[in-house]
mmCIF file of C-alpha atoms in Angstrom:
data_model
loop_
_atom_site.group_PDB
_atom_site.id
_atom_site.type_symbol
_atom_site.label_atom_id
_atom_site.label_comp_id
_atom_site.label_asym_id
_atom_site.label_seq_id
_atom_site.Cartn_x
_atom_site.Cartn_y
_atom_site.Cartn_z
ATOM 1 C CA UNK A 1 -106.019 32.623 58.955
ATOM 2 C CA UNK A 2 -103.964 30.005 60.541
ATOM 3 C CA UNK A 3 -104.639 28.909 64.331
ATOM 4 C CA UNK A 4 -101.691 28.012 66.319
ATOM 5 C CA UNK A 5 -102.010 25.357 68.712
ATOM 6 C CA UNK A 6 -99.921 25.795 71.851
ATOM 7 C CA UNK A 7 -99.609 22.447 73.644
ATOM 8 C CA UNK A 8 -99.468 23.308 77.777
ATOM 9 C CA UNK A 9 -95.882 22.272 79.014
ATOM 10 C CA UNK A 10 -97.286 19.811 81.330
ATOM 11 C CA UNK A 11 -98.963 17.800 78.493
ATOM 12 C CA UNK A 12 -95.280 17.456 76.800
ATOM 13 C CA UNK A 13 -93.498 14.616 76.262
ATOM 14 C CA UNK A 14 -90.249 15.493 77.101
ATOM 15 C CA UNK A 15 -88.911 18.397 78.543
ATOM 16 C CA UNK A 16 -86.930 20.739 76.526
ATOM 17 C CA UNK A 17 -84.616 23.222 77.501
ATOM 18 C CA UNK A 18 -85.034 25.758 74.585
ATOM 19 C CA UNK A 19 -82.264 27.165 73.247
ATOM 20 C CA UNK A 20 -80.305 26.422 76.330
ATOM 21 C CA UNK A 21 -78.989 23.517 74.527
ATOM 22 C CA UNK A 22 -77.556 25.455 71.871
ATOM 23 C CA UNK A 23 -75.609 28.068 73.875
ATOM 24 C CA UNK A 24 -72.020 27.523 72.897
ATOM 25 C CA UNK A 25 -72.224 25.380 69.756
ATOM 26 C CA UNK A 26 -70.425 26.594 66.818
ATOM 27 C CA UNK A 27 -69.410 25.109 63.632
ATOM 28 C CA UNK A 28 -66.028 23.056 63.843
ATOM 29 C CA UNK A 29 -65.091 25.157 60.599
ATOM 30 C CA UNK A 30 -66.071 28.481 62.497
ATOM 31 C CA UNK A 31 -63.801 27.461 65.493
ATOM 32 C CA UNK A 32 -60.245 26.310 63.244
ATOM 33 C CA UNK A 33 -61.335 29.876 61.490
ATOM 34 C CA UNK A 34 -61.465 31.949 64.764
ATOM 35 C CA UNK A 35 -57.794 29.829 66.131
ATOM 36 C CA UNK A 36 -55.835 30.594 63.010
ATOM 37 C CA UNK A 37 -57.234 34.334 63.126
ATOM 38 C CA UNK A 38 -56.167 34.287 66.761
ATOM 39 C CA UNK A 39 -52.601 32.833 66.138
ATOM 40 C CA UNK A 40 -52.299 35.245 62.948
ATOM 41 C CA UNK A 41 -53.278 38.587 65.172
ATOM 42 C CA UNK A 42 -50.794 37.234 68.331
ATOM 43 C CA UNK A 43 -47.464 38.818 68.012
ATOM 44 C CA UNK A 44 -44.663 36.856 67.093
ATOM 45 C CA UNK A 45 -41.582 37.514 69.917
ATOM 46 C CA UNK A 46 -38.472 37.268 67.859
ATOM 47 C CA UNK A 47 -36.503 34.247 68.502
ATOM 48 C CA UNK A 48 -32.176 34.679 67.614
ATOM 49 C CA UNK A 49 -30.923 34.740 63.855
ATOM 50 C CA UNK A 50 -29.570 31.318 63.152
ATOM 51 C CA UNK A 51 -27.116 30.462 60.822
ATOM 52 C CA UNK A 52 -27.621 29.049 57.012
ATOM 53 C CA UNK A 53 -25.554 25.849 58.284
ATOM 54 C CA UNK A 54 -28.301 25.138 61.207
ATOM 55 C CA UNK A 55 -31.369 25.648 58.985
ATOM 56 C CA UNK A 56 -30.374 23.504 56.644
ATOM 57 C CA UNK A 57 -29.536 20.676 58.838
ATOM 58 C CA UNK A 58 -32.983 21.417 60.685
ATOM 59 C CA UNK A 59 -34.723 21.860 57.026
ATOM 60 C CA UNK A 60 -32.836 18.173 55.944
ATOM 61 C CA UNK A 61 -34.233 16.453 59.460
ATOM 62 C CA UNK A 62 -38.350 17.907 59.021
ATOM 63 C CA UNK A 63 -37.720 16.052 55.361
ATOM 64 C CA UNK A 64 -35.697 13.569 56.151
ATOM 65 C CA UNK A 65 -37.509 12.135 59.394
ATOM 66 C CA UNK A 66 -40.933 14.269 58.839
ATOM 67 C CA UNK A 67 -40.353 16.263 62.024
ATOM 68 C CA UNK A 68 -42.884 19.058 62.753
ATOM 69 C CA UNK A 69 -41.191 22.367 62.583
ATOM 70 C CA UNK A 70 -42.189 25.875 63.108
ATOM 71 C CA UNK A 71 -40.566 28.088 61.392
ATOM 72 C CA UNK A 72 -40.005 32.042 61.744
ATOM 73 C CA UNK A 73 -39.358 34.214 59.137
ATOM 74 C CA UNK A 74 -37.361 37.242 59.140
ATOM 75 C CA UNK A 75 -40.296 39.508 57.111
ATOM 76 C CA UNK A 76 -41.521 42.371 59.399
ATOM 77 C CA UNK A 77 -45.312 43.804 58.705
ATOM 78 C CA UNK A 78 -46.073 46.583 60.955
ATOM 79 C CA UNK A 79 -43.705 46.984 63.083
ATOM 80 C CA UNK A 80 -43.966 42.773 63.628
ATOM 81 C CA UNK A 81 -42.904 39.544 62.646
ATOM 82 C CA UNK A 82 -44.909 37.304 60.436
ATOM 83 C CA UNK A 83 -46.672 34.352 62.576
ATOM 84 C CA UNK A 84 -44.992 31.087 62.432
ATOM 85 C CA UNK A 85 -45.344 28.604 59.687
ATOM 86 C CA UNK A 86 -45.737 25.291 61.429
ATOM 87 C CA UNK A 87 -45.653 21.878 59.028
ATOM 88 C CA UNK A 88 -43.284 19.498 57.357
ATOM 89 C CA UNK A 89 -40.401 19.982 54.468
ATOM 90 C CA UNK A 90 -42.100 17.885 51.635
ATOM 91 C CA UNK A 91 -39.083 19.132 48.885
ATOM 92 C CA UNK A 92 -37.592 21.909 47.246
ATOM 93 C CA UNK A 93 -38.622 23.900 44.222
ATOM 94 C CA UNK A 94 -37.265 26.597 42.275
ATOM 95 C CA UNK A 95 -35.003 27.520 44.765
ATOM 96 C CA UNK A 96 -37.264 27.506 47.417
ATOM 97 C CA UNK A 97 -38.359 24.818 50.330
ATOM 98 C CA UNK A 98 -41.940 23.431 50.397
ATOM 99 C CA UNK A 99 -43.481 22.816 53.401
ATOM 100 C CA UNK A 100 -47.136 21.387 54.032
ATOM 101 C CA UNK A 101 -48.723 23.261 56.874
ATOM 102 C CA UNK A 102 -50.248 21.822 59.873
ATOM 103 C CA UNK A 103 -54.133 22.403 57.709
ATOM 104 C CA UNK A 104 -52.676 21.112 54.674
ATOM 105 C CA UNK A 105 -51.558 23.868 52.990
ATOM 106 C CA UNK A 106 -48.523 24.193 50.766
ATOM 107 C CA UNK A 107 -45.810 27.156 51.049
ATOM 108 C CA UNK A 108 -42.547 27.967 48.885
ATOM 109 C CA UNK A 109 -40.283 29.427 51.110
ATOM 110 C CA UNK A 110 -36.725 30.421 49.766
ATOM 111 C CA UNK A 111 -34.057 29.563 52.859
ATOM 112 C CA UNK A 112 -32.554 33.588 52.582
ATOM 113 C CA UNK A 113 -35.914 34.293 54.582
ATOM 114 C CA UNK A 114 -35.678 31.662 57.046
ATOM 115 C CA UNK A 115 -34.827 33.817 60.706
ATOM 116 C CA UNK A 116 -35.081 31.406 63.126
ATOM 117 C CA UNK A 117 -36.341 27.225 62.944
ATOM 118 C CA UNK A 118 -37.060 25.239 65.888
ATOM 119 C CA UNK A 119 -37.958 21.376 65.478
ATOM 120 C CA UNK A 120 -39.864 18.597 67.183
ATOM 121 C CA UNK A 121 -40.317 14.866 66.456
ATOM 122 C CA UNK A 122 -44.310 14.343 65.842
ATOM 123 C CA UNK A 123 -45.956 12.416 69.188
ATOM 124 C CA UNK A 124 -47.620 9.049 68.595
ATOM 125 C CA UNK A 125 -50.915 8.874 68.477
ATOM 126 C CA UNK A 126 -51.216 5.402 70.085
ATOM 127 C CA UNK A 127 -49.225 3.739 73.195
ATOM 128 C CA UNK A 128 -47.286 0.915 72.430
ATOM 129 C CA UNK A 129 -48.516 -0.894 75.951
ATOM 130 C CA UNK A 130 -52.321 -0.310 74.248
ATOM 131 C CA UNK A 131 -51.104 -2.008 70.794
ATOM 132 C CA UNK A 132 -52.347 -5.956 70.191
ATOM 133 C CA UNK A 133 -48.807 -7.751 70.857
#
């Protein structure tokens, strides 16, 4: 038999909230997981075809100068379009482009399935008026 000792709360020594300081805390890895569920569930609007001459010259710049692109491809799944592939062209292999996603990971994707890229240059993350001169 164990006794269980329940210390009056004006004899405490601090004063706790209970578990009102754990509403809305979740795991950082729970949080990216719910996001990329949420992108991969939001239909994808389709943007216009481009042509093979324009990808490649956006697919040469995200390698070239390590712009950020996001990229749609032209593969329908019920009734939608795939979610974007946002990252950077690292190279090309067996026909096919890599690019290293946003979260690191790397996708082959052959340029025949490319629909549709659109490009910006990656933002600093420091100010130049904040840098030691």
């Amino acid at each position: 038999m164990s006794v269980v000792y329940d210390v009056p709360r004006d004899k405490w020594l601090y004063d706790d909230r209970g578990m009102m300081k754990w509403m809305g805390f979740f795991m950082s890895d729970h949080t990216m997981y719910m996001e990329a569920e949420q992108r991969s569930e939001a239909p994808a609007l389709p943007r216009p075809i481009q042509d093979s001459k324009r990808i490649d010259t956006l697919l040469t710049q995200s390698w070239t100068k390590k712009w950020t692109i996001s990229i749609q491809l032209g593969i329908w799944r019920n009734g939608q379009l795939l979610p974007d592939l946002k990252g950077v062209v690292i190279g090309q292999a067996n026909h096919s482009v890599v690019i290293q996603e946003d979260d690191g990971t790397l996708r082959q994707i052959l340029p025949k399935d490319i629909r549709n890229i659109t490009a910006s240059q990656n933002e600093k993350w420091f100010s130049y008026e904040h840098t030691i001169k």
